[in-house]
Short mmCIF file of C-alpha atoms in Angstrom, two decimals:
data_model
loop_
_atom_site.label_atom_id
_atom_site.label_comp_id
_atom_site.label_asym_id
_atom_site.label_seq_id
_atom_site.Cartn_x
_atom_site.Cartn_y
_atom_site.Cartn_z
CA MET A 1 -17.63 -9.54 -7.73
CA LEU A 2 -20.93 -7.63 -6.85
CA SER A 3 -22.85 -10.11 -8.43
CA GLN A 4 -21.50 -12.90 -6.27
CA THR A 5 -22.14 -10.48 -3.33
CA LEU A 6 -25.76 -10.10 -4.17
CA ARG A 7 -26.22 -13.77 -4.69
CA TYR A 8 -24.70 -14.32 -1.07
CA LEU A 9 -27.04 -11.65 0.35
CA LEU A 10 -30.11 -13.09 -1.53
CA THR A 11 -29.28 -16.64 0.02
CA THR A 12 -29.13 -14.92 3.29
CA LEU A 13 -32.24 -13.17 2.95
CA SER A 14 -34.00 -16.60 2.18
CA PHE A 15 -32.68 -17.51 5.44
CA VAL A 16 -33.96 -14.52 7.13
CA LEU A 17 -37.56 -15.08 5.79
CA LYS A 18 -37.92 -18.30 7.61
CA PRO A 19 -40.43 -17.60 10.37
CA LEU A 20 -40.01 -13.94 11.06
CA GLY A 21 -40.74 -14.07 14.98
CA SER A 22 -37.95 -11.98 16.74
CA PRO A 23 -37.29 -8.36 16.29
CA GLU A 24 -33.73 -9.14 15.54
CA ARG A 25 -34.81 -11.17 12.31
CA VAL A 26 -37.03 -8.23 11.39
CA PHE A 27 -34.12 -5.62 11.67
CA LEU A 28 -31.72 -7.79 9.94
CA LEU A 29 -34.39 -8.35 7.13
CA LEU A 30 -34.90 -4.70 6.58
CA LEU A 31 -30.89 -4.00 6.68
CA THR A 32 -30.21 -6.84 4.46
CA ALA A 33 -32.80 -5.53 1.95
CA MET A 34 -31.50 -2.00 2.15
CA VAL A 35 -28.07 -3.37 1.18
CA LEU A 36 -29.47 -5.32 -1.56
CA ILE A 37 -31.04 -2.20 -3.08
CA VAL A 38 -27.72 -0.05 -2.69
CA LEU A 39 -25.61 -2.88 -4.23
CA TRP A 40 -28.05 -3.45 -7.06
CA SER A 41 -28.05 0.30 -7.82
CA TYR A 42 -24.28 0.53 -7.71
CA GLU A 43 -23.90 -2.64 -10.10
CA HIS A 44 -26.52 -1.30 -12.38
CA THR A 45 -24.47 1.80 -12.62
CA GLN A 46 -21.26 -0.10 -13.28
CA ASP A 47 -22.97 -2.28 -15.89
CA ARG A 48 -23.19 0.58 -18.29
CA ASP A 49 -20.95 0.18 -21.38
CA GLY A 50 -18.12 2.60 -22.02
CA ALA A 51 -19.82 4.00 -25.15
CA SER A 52 -22.53 5.20 -23.10
CA LEU A 53 -20.52 6.70 -20.26
CA LEU A 54 -18.47 8.48 -22.82
CA LYS A 55 -21.58 9.75 -24.61
CA ASP A 56 -23.24 11.01 -21.25
CA ALA A 57 -20.04 12.58 -19.48
CA PRO A 58 -20.33 16.21 -19.69
CA VAL A 59 -17.64 18.46 -21.54
CA LEU A 60 -15.21 19.92 -18.97
CA ALA A 61 -14.45 23.65 -18.84
CA PRO A 62 -11.03 24.76 -19.93
CA ILE A 63 -8.41 25.21 -17.02
CA THR A 64 -7.18 28.52 -16.82
CA ASN A 65 -6.47 28.28 -12.97
CA LEU A 66 -5.57 25.37 -10.91
CA ASN A 67 -7.37 27.14 -7.90
CA ASP A 68 -10.69 27.02 -9.80
CA LEU A 69 -10.61 23.37 -10.33
CA SER A 70 -13.06 21.43 -8.30
CA GLU A 71 -11.87 17.94 -9.33
CA ILE A 72 -9.63 15.94 -11.62
CA VAL A 73 -11.07 13.66 -14.10
CA ILE A 74 -8.98 10.93 -15.34
CA ALA A 75 -9.93 8.68 -18.27
CA THR A 76 -8.69 5.18 -17.85
CA ARG A 77 -9.52 1.73 -18.83
CA LEU A 78 -9.81 -1.55 -16.85
CA GLY A 79 -6.84 -3.90 -16.49
CA PRO A 80 -4.32 -5.38 -14.30
CA THR A 81 -1.76 -2.44 -15.08
CA THR A 82 -4.40 0.31 -14.92
CA TYR A 83 -7.45 0.12 -12.98
CA LEU A 84 -9.03 -2.84 -11.53
CA THR A 85 -11.31 -3.99 -8.57
CA ASP A 86 -9.48 -6.86 -7.05
CA PRO A 87 -11.28 -10.10 -5.75
CA ASP A 88 -11.45 -8.25 -2.33
CA GLY A 89 -13.37 -5.32 -3.71
CA LYS A 90 -10.47 -2.91 -3.47
CA THR A 91 -9.65 -0.58 -6.27
CA VAL A 92 -5.92 -1.07 -7.33
CA GLY A 93 -3.73 -0.49 -10.26
CA LEU A 94 -0.65 1.60 -11.11
CA GLU A 95 -2.47 4.22 -13.08
CA HIS A 96 -5.12 4.37 -10.18
CA ASP A 97 -2.52 4.84 -7.64
CA LEU A 98 -0.37 7.44 -9.74
CA GLY A 99 -3.67 9.46 -10.31
CA ILE A 100 -4.79 9.43 -6.42
CA SER A 101 -1.18 10.36 -5.56
CA PHE A 102 -1.44 13.55 -8.35
CA GLY A 103 -4.60 14.38 -6.80
CA ALA A 104 -3.15 14.47 -3.20
CA TYR A 105 -0.34 16.45 -4.58
CA LEU A 106 -2.50 19.21 -5.83
CA GLY A 107 -5.10 18.81 -2.87
CA LYS A 108 -7.85 17.99 -5.38
CA PRO A 109 -10.32 15.16 -5.51
CA VAL A 110 -10.00 12.70 -8.46
CA ARG A 111 -12.74 11.09 -10.31
CA PHE A 112 -12.09 8.26 -12.76
CA LEU A 113 -14.02 7.90 -16.06
CA VAL A 114 -13.54 4.04 -16.37
CA LEU A 115 -14.09 3.09 -19.99
CA ASP A 116 -13.76 -0.18 -22.03
CA ASN A 117 -10.77 0.40 -24.04
CA LEU A 118 -7.83 2.81 -25.15
CA ASP A 119 -9.80 4.17 -28.07
CA GLN A 120 -12.61 5.41 -25.79
CA VAL A 121 -10.07 6.78 -23.40
CA LEU A 122 -8.23 8.94 -26.01
CA THR A 123 -11.46 10.07 -27.37
CA ALA A 124 -12.62 11.28 -24.00
CA VAL A 125 -9.35 13.41 -23.73
CA LYS A 126 -9.90 14.65 -27.43
CA LEU A 127 -13.60 15.51 -26.58
CA HIS A 128 -12.28 17.29 -23.22
CA LYS A 129 -14.62 14.84 -21.23
CA ALA A 130 -11.69 13.92 -19.16
CA HIS A 131 -8.57 16.16 -18.11
CA PHE A 132 -6.21 13.34 -19.29
CA ALA A 133 -5.60 9.78 -20.06
CA ALA A 134 -3.86 7.53 -17.41
CA ALA A 135 -4.30 4.13 -19.17
CA ALA A 136 -0.95 2.63 -20.06
CA VAL A 137 -0.70 4.88 -23.07
CA HIS A 138 2.17 4.32 -25.40
CA GLU A 139 3.95 7.42 -26.46
CA THR A 140 4.20 6.75 -30.13
CA SER A 141 5.35 9.22 -32.62
CA GLU A 142 1.64 9.25 -34.17
CA LEU A 143 0.08 9.80 -30.55
CA LYS A 144 2.72 12.70 -29.85
CA GLN A 145 1.23 14.60 -32.85
CA GLN A 146 -2.21 14.42 -31.07
CA PHE A 147 -1.41 14.72 -27.38
CA ASP A 148 1.06 16.19 -24.96
CA PHE A 149 2.80 13.60 -22.74
CA THR A 150 4.18 13.64 -19.32
CA LEU A 151 7.57 12.37 -18.15
CA ALA A 152 7.30 8.32 -18.77
CA TYR A 153 7.04 6.11 -15.66
CA GLN A 154 7.49 2.83 -17.44
CA ASN A 155 8.34 0.99 -20.68
CA SER A 156 6.38 -1.64 -22.58
CA HIS A 157 5.99 -3.25 -25.80
CA PRO A 158 3.27 -5.46 -27.62
CA VAL A 159 3.91 -9.17 -27.63
CA ILE A 160 2.42 -12.14 -29.14
CA VAL A 161 1.24 -14.72 -26.56
CA TYR A 162 0.10 -18.40 -26.70
CA ASN A 163 -0.13 -21.41 -24.56
CA ASN A 164 2.46 -23.94 -25.49
CA ASN A 165 0.26 -26.85 -24.34
CA PHE A 166 -2.12 -26.18 -27.24
CA ASN A 167 -0.05 -24.59 -29.89
CA SER A 168 3.52 -24.38 -31.28
CA PRO A 169 6.00 -21.38 -31.23
CA ILE A 170 5.49 -19.24 -34.34
CA ASN A 171 8.37 -17.80 -36.65
CA SER A 172 6.16 -15.08 -38.04
CA PRO A 173 2.79 -13.61 -37.88
CA GLN A 174 1.87 -15.65 -41.01
CA ASP A 175 1.99 -18.79 -38.79
CA MET A 176 -1.37 -17.16 -37.09
CA ILE A 177 -3.23 -17.63 -40.42
CA GLY A 178 -6.25 -20.06 -39.81
CA LYS A 179 -5.81 -19.64 -36.06
CA LYS A 180 -8.13 -17.76 -33.42
CA VAL A 181 -6.26 -14.57 -32.68
CA GLY A 182 -7.52 -12.17 -29.94
CA VAL A 183 -6.93 -8.58 -29.24
CA VAL A 184 -8.64 -6.04 -26.90
CA PRO A 185 -9.20 -2.86 -28.87
CA ASP A 186 -6.04 -0.69 -28.62
CA PRO A 187 -4.73 1.64 -31.29
CA THR A 188 -1.18 0.23 -31.05
CA HIS A 189 -2.03 -3.28 -31.46
CA LEU A 190 -4.77 -3.07 -33.90
CA GLU A 191 -2.38 -0.89 -36.08
CA ILE A 192 0.33 -3.53 -35.93
CA LEU A 193 -2.27 -6.31 -37.00
CA LYS A 194 -3.37 -4.13 -39.92
CA GLN A 195 0.09 -3.75 -40.98
CA TYR A 196 0.57 -7.63 -40.93
CA LYS A 197 -2.63 -8.04 -42.79
CA GLU A 198 -1.22 -5.93 -45.46
CA LYS A 199 1.49 -8.69 -45.94
CA PHE A 200 -0.71 -11.77 -45.16
CA PRO A 201 -4.28 -10.85 -46.34
CA LYS A 202 -5.62 -14.15 -44.82
CA LEU A 203 -4.66 -13.06 -41.35
CA SER A 204 -7.70 -12.38 -39.30
CA TRP A 205 -8.41 -11.63 -35.63
CA LEU A 206 -11.11 -11.15 -33.06
CA SER A 207 -11.62 -7.88 -31.27
CA TYR A 208 -12.96 -8.53 -27.80
CA PRO A 209 -15.78 -6.47 -26.64
CA ARG A 210 -16.45 -4.66 -23.30
CA GLY A 211 -16.05 -7.07 -20.31
CA ASP A 212 -12.91 -8.70 -21.69
CA ILE A 213 -9.79 -6.79 -20.35
CA ASP A 214 -6.34 -8.00 -21.19
CA LEU A 215 -6.20 -10.40 -18.33
CA ASP A 216 -9.61 -11.93 -19.51
CA LEU A 217 -8.02 -12.47 -23.03
CA LEU A 218 -4.98 -13.94 -21.61
CA GLN A 219 -7.00 -16.56 -19.49
CA LYS A 220 -8.79 -17.39 -22.68
CA VAL A 221 -5.27 -18.21 -24.31
CA TYR A 222 -4.46 -20.06 -21.24
CA GLU A 223 -7.58 -22.18 -21.47
CA GLY A 224 -7.30 -22.96 -25.23
CA THR A 225 -10.47 -21.08 -26.36
CA VAL A 226 -8.10 -18.67 -28.08
CA ASP A 227 -4.86 -19.44 -29.99
CA PHE A 228 -2.90 -16.43 -29.79
CA ALA A 229 -3.31 -12.77 -28.33
CA ILE A 230 -1.75 -9.55 -28.70
CA SER A 231 -1.05 -7.91 -25.33
CA ASP A 232 1.34 -5.56 -23.46
CA SER A 233 4.64 -7.14 -22.10
CA ASN A 234 3.82 -5.58 -18.56
CA THR A 235 0.43 -7.30 -18.57
CA VAL A 236 1.69 -10.41 -19.74
CA ALA A 237 4.43 -10.44 -17.06
CA ILE A 238 1.47 -10.22 -14.37
CA ALA A 239 -0.70 -12.81 -16.16
CA GLN A 240 2.12 -15.33 -16.27
CA HIS A 241 1.96 -15.75 -12.26
CA TYR A 242 -1.69 -16.68 -12.64
CA TYR A 243 -1.42 -18.69 -15.91
CA PRO A 244 2.29 -20.11 -16.19
CA ASP A 245 1.86 -21.80 -19.36
CA LEU A 246 1.54 -18.45 -21.18
CA VAL A 247 4.65 -18.17 -23.40
CA VAL A 248 5.88 -15.18 -25.40
CA ALA A 249 6.02 -16.01 -28.79
CA GLN A 250 7.19 -12.83 -30.60
CA HIS A 251 8.11 -9.27 -29.42
CA LEU A 252 6.19 -7.18 -32.16
CA THR A 253 8.06 -3.60 -31.60
CA PRO A 254 10.90 -2.13 -29.61
CA SER A 255 9.89 -0.96 -26.18
CA SER A 256 8.13 2.50 -25.91
CA PRO A 257 7.35 4.80 -23.00
CA LEU A 258 4.26 4.75 -21.21
CA ALA A 259 2.88 8.16 -19.92
CA TRP A 260 -0.10 10.21 -19.32
CA ALA A 261 -1.63 11.88 -22.36
CA PHE A 262 -3.10 15.48 -22.28
CA PRO A 263 -4.81 17.49 -24.95
CA LYS A 264 -2.55 19.37 -27.04
CA ASP A 265 -2.42 22.64 -25.21
CA SER A 266 1.20 24.00 -24.01
CA ASN A 267 -0.65 26.47 -21.61
CA ASN A 268 -2.56 23.71 -19.93
CA PRO A 269 -1.61 24.41 -16.04
CA LEU A 270 -2.81 20.90 -15.20
CA PHE A 271 -0.24 19.41 -17.72
CA GLN A 272 2.54 21.62 -16.40
CA ALA A 273 1.49 20.58 -12.76
CA ALA A 274 1.57 16.86 -13.90
CA SER A 275 5.03 17.38 -15.60
CA VAL A 276 6.41 18.88 -12.25
CA PHE A 277 4.74 16.03 -10.23
CA PHE A 278 6.40 13.53 -12.18
CA LYS A 279 9.98 15.05 -12.18
CA ARG A 280 9.73 15.59 -8.36
CA TRP A 281 8.43 11.79 -7.84
CA ASP A 282 11.11 10.39 -9.95
CA HIS A 283 13.71 12.28 -8.29
CA GLY A 284 12.53 11.59 -4.87
CA GLY A 285 12.15 7.77 -5.39
CA ASP A 286 8.27 7.96 -5.02
CA LEU A 287 7.78 6.97 -8.64
CA SER A 288 9.85 3.75 -8.40
CA GLU A 289 8.22 2.80 -5.05
CA VAL A 290 4.83 2.88 -6.57
CA VAL A 291 6.09 0.71 -9.77
CA GLU A 292 7.83 -1.61 -7.30
CA ARG A 293 4.35 -2.14 -5.54
CA TYR A 294 3.01 -3.73 -8.72
CA TYR A 295 6.30 -5.11 -10.57
CA GLY A 296 8.84 -5.55 -7.77
CA HIS A 297 8.25 -9.31 -7.50
CA ILE A 298 7.00 -10.40 -10.89
CA ASN A 299 10.17 -12.07 -11.81
CA ALA A 300 10.39 -13.81 -8.58
CA LEU A 301 8.84 -17.07 -9.88
CA ASP A 302 9.63 -18.91 -12.83
CA ARG A 303 7.25 -21.07 -14.96
CA GLU A 304 7.96 -24.04 -13.17
CA ASP A 305 7.64 -22.48 -9.74
CA SER A 306 4.02 -21.25 -10.68
CA SER A 307 3.04 -24.49 -12.12
CA VAL A 308 3.88 -26.48 -9.06
CA PHE A 309 2.31 -23.93 -7.01
CA MET A 310 -0.92 -24.18 -8.75
CA VAL A 311 -1.02 -28.00 -8.54
CA LYS A 312 -0.13 -28.03 -4.80
CA ARG A 313 -2.77 -25.25 -4.11
CA ALA A 314 -5.41 -27.81 -5.52
CA SER A 315 -3.83 -30.88 -3.94
CA ARG A 316 -2.51 -29.53 -0.37
CA LEU A 317 -3.94 -26.27 0.68
CA PRO A 318 -7.44 -27.64 1.18
CA LYS A 319 -6.23 -29.47 4.12
CA PHE A 320 -5.06 -26.48 6.03
CA THR A 321 -7.55 -23.58 4.76
CA GLN A 322 -9.67 -23.67 7.92
CA ILE A 323 -6.55 -23.37 10.22
CA PHE A 324 -5.24 -20.47 8.16
CA LYS A 325 -8.61 -18.77 8.47
CA LYS A 326 -8.88 -19.14 12.22
CA ALA A 327 -5.30 -17.59 12.38
CA GLN A 328 -6.79 -14.66 10.53
CA SER A 329 -9.52 -14.20 13.06
CA LEU A 330 -6.75 -14.27 15.72
CA THR A 331 -4.53 -11.93 14.19
CA ASN A 332 -6.40 -9.93 11.23
CA ILE A 333 -3.64 -11.18 8.79
CA ASP A 334 -5.09 -12.28 5.45
CA TRP A 335 -5.43 -16.08 5.76
CA ARG A 336 -4.04 -16.22 2.01
CA LEU A 337 -0.87 -14.39 3.09
CA LEU A 338 -0.30 -16.95 5.96
CA ALA A 339 -0.96 -19.67 3.45
CA ALA A 340 1.76 -18.07 1.07
CA VAL A 341 4.20 -17.91 4.17
CA ALA A 342 3.43 -21.57 4.86
CA TYR A 343 4.13 -22.55 1.17
CA GLN A 344 7.30 -20.67 1.10
CA GLU A 345 8.40 -22.38 4.34
CA SER A 346 7.45 -26.00 3.89
CA ARG A 347 5.68 -26.33 0.35
CA TRP A 348 2.63 -27.00 2.60
CA ASP A 349 4.25 -29.98 3.93
CA ASN A 350 3.18 -30.62 7.71
CA ASN A 351 6.01 -33.15 8.13
CA ALA A 352 8.81 -30.99 6.65
CA LEU A 353 12.09 -30.93 8.40
CA SER A 354 15.22 -28.99 7.42
CA PRO A 355 18.87 -30.03 8.21
CA THR A 356 18.87 -27.05 10.41
CA GLY A 357 16.10 -28.48 12.61
CA VAL A 358 13.24 -26.14 11.87
CA ARG A 359 10.01 -28.18 11.41
CA GLY A 360 6.56 -28.42 10.44
CA LEU A 361 4.05 -26.41 8.20
CA MET A 362 5.43 -22.96 9.43
CA MET A 363 8.97 -24.37 9.86
CA LEU A 364 9.61 -23.00 13.27
CA THR A 365 12.87 -23.26 15.03
CA ALA A 366 12.78 -24.82 18.63
CA ASP A 367 13.47 -21.42 20.11
CA THR A 368 10.60 -19.72 18.37
CA ALA A 369 8.49 -22.53 19.36
CA ASP A 370 9.33 -22.28 22.92
CA HIS A 371 8.97 -18.56 22.72
CA LEU A 372 5.45 -18.87 21.21
CA HIS A 373 4.60 -21.67 23.69
CA VAL A 374 4.29 -24.33 20.94
CA SER A 375 4.60 -27.81 22.35
CA ASN A 376 4.32 -29.68 18.93
CA ARG A 377 5.63 -27.97 15.87
CA LEU A 378 4.07 -30.79 13.53
CA ASP A 379 0.63 -29.81 14.95
CA PRO A 380 -0.54 -27.05 12.39
CA ASN A 381 -3.31 -26.11 14.95
CA GLU A 382 -0.40 -24.96 17.19
CA SER A 383 2.14 -23.71 14.58
CA VAL A 384 0.03 -21.79 12.38
CA PRO A 385 -1.65 -19.44 14.82
CA ALA A 386 1.78 -19.07 16.51
CA ALA A 387 3.57 -18.07 13.41
CA ALA A 388 0.76 -15.69 12.70
CA ILE A 389 1.05 -13.92 16.18
CA TYR A 390 4.86 -13.82 15.61
CA LEU A 391 4.44 -12.09 12.25
CA LYS A 392 2.01 -9.64 13.81
CA GLN A 393 4.37 -8.96 16.69
CA LEU A 394 7.10 -8.35 14.15
CA GLU A 395 4.86 -5.96 12.03
CA GLU A 396 4.05 -4.03 15.25
CA SER A 397 7.47 -3.72 16.12
CA ILE A 398 8.29 -1.87 12.85
CA PRO A 399 7.68 2.05 12.94
CA ARG A 400 4.28 3.13 11.88
CA SER A 401 6.09 5.73 9.69
CA VAL A 402 6.67 2.94 7.46
CA PRO A 403 3.52 2.75 5.05
CA GLU A 404 1.64 -0.33 4.17
CA PRO A 405 2.18 -2.81 2.42
CA ASP A 406 5.88 -2.13 2.71
CA ARG A 407 5.39 -2.53 6.62
CA LEU A 408 4.27 -6.00 5.92
CA TRP A 409 7.02 -7.06 3.35
CA MET A 410 9.61 -5.68 6.10
CA ALA A 411 7.90 -7.77 8.87
CA LEU A 412 8.28 -10.83 6.31
CA ALA A 413 11.73 -10.09 6.03
CA ALA A 414 12.35 -9.87 9.86
CA TYR A 415 10.53 -13.33 10.04
CA ASN A 416 13.16 -14.74 7.78
CA VAL A 417 16.18 -12.97 8.84
CA GLY A 418 15.47 -11.49 12.23
CA ILE A 419 14.14 -7.93 13.45
CA ALA A 420 17.65 -6.87 14.22
CA HIS A 421 19.30 -7.35 10.89
CA LEU A 422 16.24 -5.56 9.30
CA GLU A 423 16.95 -2.56 11.42
CA ASP A 424 20.60 -2.70 10.53
CA ALA A 425 19.36 -2.54 6.92
CA ARG A 426 17.37 0.39 7.86
CA LYS A 427 20.01 2.41 9.21
CA ILE A 428 22.27 1.64 6.33
CA ALA A 429 19.60 3.05 3.95
CA GLN A 430 19.22 6.08 5.97
CA HIS A 431 22.89 6.56 6.09
CA LYS A 432 23.09 6.22 2.19
CA GLY A 433 20.37 8.81 1.76
CA MET A 434 17.91 6.22 0.75
CA ASN A 435 14.32 5.78 2.30
CA PRO A 436 14.50 3.51 5.30
CA ASN A 437 10.54 3.18 5.14
CA ALA A 438 10.44 1.76 1.48
CA TRP A 439 10.90 -1.76 0.90
CA ASN A 440 11.94 -0.84 -2.69
CA ASP A 441 15.34 0.55 -0.97
CA ILE A 442 15.58 -1.98 2.04
CA LYS A 443 15.62 -4.91 -0.76
CA LYS A 444 18.67 -3.28 -2.29
CA ILE A 445 20.47 -2.99 1.05
CA LEU A 446 19.65 -6.27 2.82
CA PRO A 447 22.01 -8.26 0.32
CA LEU A 448 24.83 -5.96 1.73
CA LEU A 449 24.82 -7.49 5.13
CA SER A 450 26.69 -10.51 3.87
CA VAL A 451 29.51 -8.10 2.55
CA PRO A 452 32.41 -7.83 5.23
CA ALA A 453 33.04 -4.06 4.54
CA VAL A 454 29.51 -3.41 5.31
CA PHE A 455 28.37 -5.80 7.97
CA SER A 456 31.72 -5.17 10.05
CA LYS A 457 29.99 -1.76 10.72
CA THR A 458 26.68 -2.77 11.78
CA GLU A 459 25.42 -3.60 15.25
CA TYR A 460 24.39 -7.09 14.69
CA GLY A 461 26.87 -8.20 12.03
CA PHE A 462 26.72 -10.71 9.31
CA ALA A 463 23.52 -12.04 7.76
CA ARG A 464 22.54 -13.87 4.39
CA GLY A 465 20.81 -10.72 3.32
CA GLY A 466 19.91 -11.99 -0.04
CA GLU A 467 17.76 -14.80 1.62
CA PRO A 468 14.99 -12.40 2.80
CA VAL A 469 14.64 -10.52 -0.15
CA ASN A 470 13.95 -13.74 -2.17
CA TYR A 471 11.83 -15.04 0.78
CA VAL A 472 9.70 -11.77 0.64
CA GLU A 473 9.37 -11.48 -3.18
CA ASN A 474 8.28 -15.07 -3.44
CA ILE A 475 5.65 -14.84 -0.96
CA ARG A 476 4.31 -11.62 -2.57
CA SER A 477 3.91 -13.78 -5.75
CA TYR A 478 2.27 -16.58 -4.00
CA TYR A 479 -0.10 -14.36 -2.18
CA ASP A 480 -1.01 -12.46 -5.41
CA ILE A 481 -2.08 -15.95 -6.87
CA LEU A 482 -4.00 -16.91 -4.01
CA SER A 483 -5.82 -13.51 -3.76
CA ARG A 484 -6.80 -14.07 -7.30
CA PHE A 485 -8.16 -17.54 -7.12
CA GLU A 486 -9.12 -17.85 -3.33
CA ASP A 487 -11.77 -16.04 -1.69
CA LYS A 488 -11.34 -13.36 0.99
CA TYR A 489 -12.33 -14.75 4.52
CA ARG A 490 -14.82 -12.28 6.14
CA PRO A 491 -15.52 -13.76 9.65
CA GLY A 492 -17.54 -10.40 10.58
CA LEU A 493 -20.19 -11.78 8.30
CA LYS A 494 -20.97 -14.91 10.62
CA PHE A 495 -23.87 -12.89 12.21
CA LEU A 496 -25.76 -13.10 9.07
CA ASP A 497 -25.88 -17.18 9.18
CA PHE A 498 -29.32 -18.34 10.41
CA THR A 499 -29.15 -21.92 9.50
CA ASN A 500 -28.69 -22.99 12.89
CA ARG A 501 -31.26 -20.96 14.56
#
C-alpha cells in the first residue's frame, strides 16, 4: 500500500519538476519531497521482519500496579482476523479493535508489536517483550500449560482448503501427497501436519515466510499456485467473499476457543483486569458488537452470489465508476459503498424495472425521484447523485449517539424499509433492554415488524422487516469485496496534478 503511494508521489514529483517557475510549484516540490521522506522512513521501518523486531524489542518491567503502567504492549500478527492495514490505509482487525477498547477501558495507550506469525507472538509473551498475545490464539490444552487465557471471544478450527477448479475433493490428508500444500507458521496447524506426516511419511508442505499472511496464502490457492492450504475457519469464511471458488475440504479438529494469552502468573494485575474487561463486555453486549462488525455479514452471500458479483464487477461496474465517484465528491459517501448499493438494487443494470415500478440503476420509486428532483430515473447521472444525497440525509437523521459504522448500516436499512420503521425497531429494542444504537441488536428486531403481536403496537405498523436486514448484510459484503479490489477515491489529491498546466 505504501509502495503504491510512493510511486504515485514520485510520479507527481516528476510533473512538479517540469519548469520550476512559479512559487506554487517550488512550495509543492518541497512539500512533496518532505512527504516522500516521511513515507520512505515509515515504510523502511515497516519492512523489518518479525524476527528482528522481536530481537530488538525491550524486555518489559513486571507489572505490580496498573497505575504505574505507562502503556500496554500487545503482540499480534498480520491477518484479516487480527491486525491489518486495509486498502484505504486504515488499521483494522478484531484483535486490534479489542486491544484498543481494552486500552480505553483502562485509560492506557496501546502499542502493538506486529510480528510475522503466531510462533513469534507467543515467544514475545514468554520473553516478556509483550504484555499478552492477541492474535487469534487457540486455547489448546498444550498452550494452557504455558499461558493464562482470558474469557474466549470466539471459536474457530483449522481446515483444509482448495480451489475446486484446479483440484478434486479429498477423503483424507493422504490425498494431498504429491500436491503443493501451504501453511503459514502456526503451532496448531504445524502440529496437525506433523501428526499426519507420522501416518503418511511422503506428505510434505511449504511454510510460507514473512509477508504471506493467511489471506495471501488463500489467494495462492484461489489462483492455483498452491493446491491445498491449512487455515482457520474464520479466516476462510472472510476469504470466500473475495475468492468464491475456495472450498473447505476437511475440518481437521473440533472447534476450540480463541482468547488472549498472558504469561503464566496468577498475580498479574493486567490479566485480572483483562478478565474483568471481557466479562463486562460479554455481559453488556459490547463484545458481540465488535465481533459482529467483522463477522456479522460473512454468511450473507453464497458462492454463486460472490462469483456473479466478481464477473459483473469486471463487465458492468467500469461503465458507472466515474458517476459513483462524482457522487462521493458530492456527499462524502465512499463511491464503493454507493456501487454496492447500486448492485444490490439493480445488479448495475441501468434499465432495471421491478413489478412495483421502481426503475433504474438505483431503483428509485417515482415518489422518491420527485422528492429528489430526478426527472429521468434511467439516467445514472441523475439517479446516482440523488440516491447518494438521500442516503446521506437518512444517515444524518439518525442520532449521533449511534456510532459508525452502525449508523451507516441503519441508514441503509432506512433506505430500504423507511426511516419510520427503523425508528419503530429502535424503540422496540430499547423497550426490550437491548441497545437501540447497535446494528447487532437492530437487525434482530427488524424482522419482528412483520409479526402481528409486535407491529400492532408500533407507531408505523407492518413492515417486511427481514428484507432490510438481508439488504444491509448483502451490501456490507459487496462493499467489503469492492474495498479490497477497487481503489479508494481521494478527490482532495487533484491539486497535485500538474499535467494540464
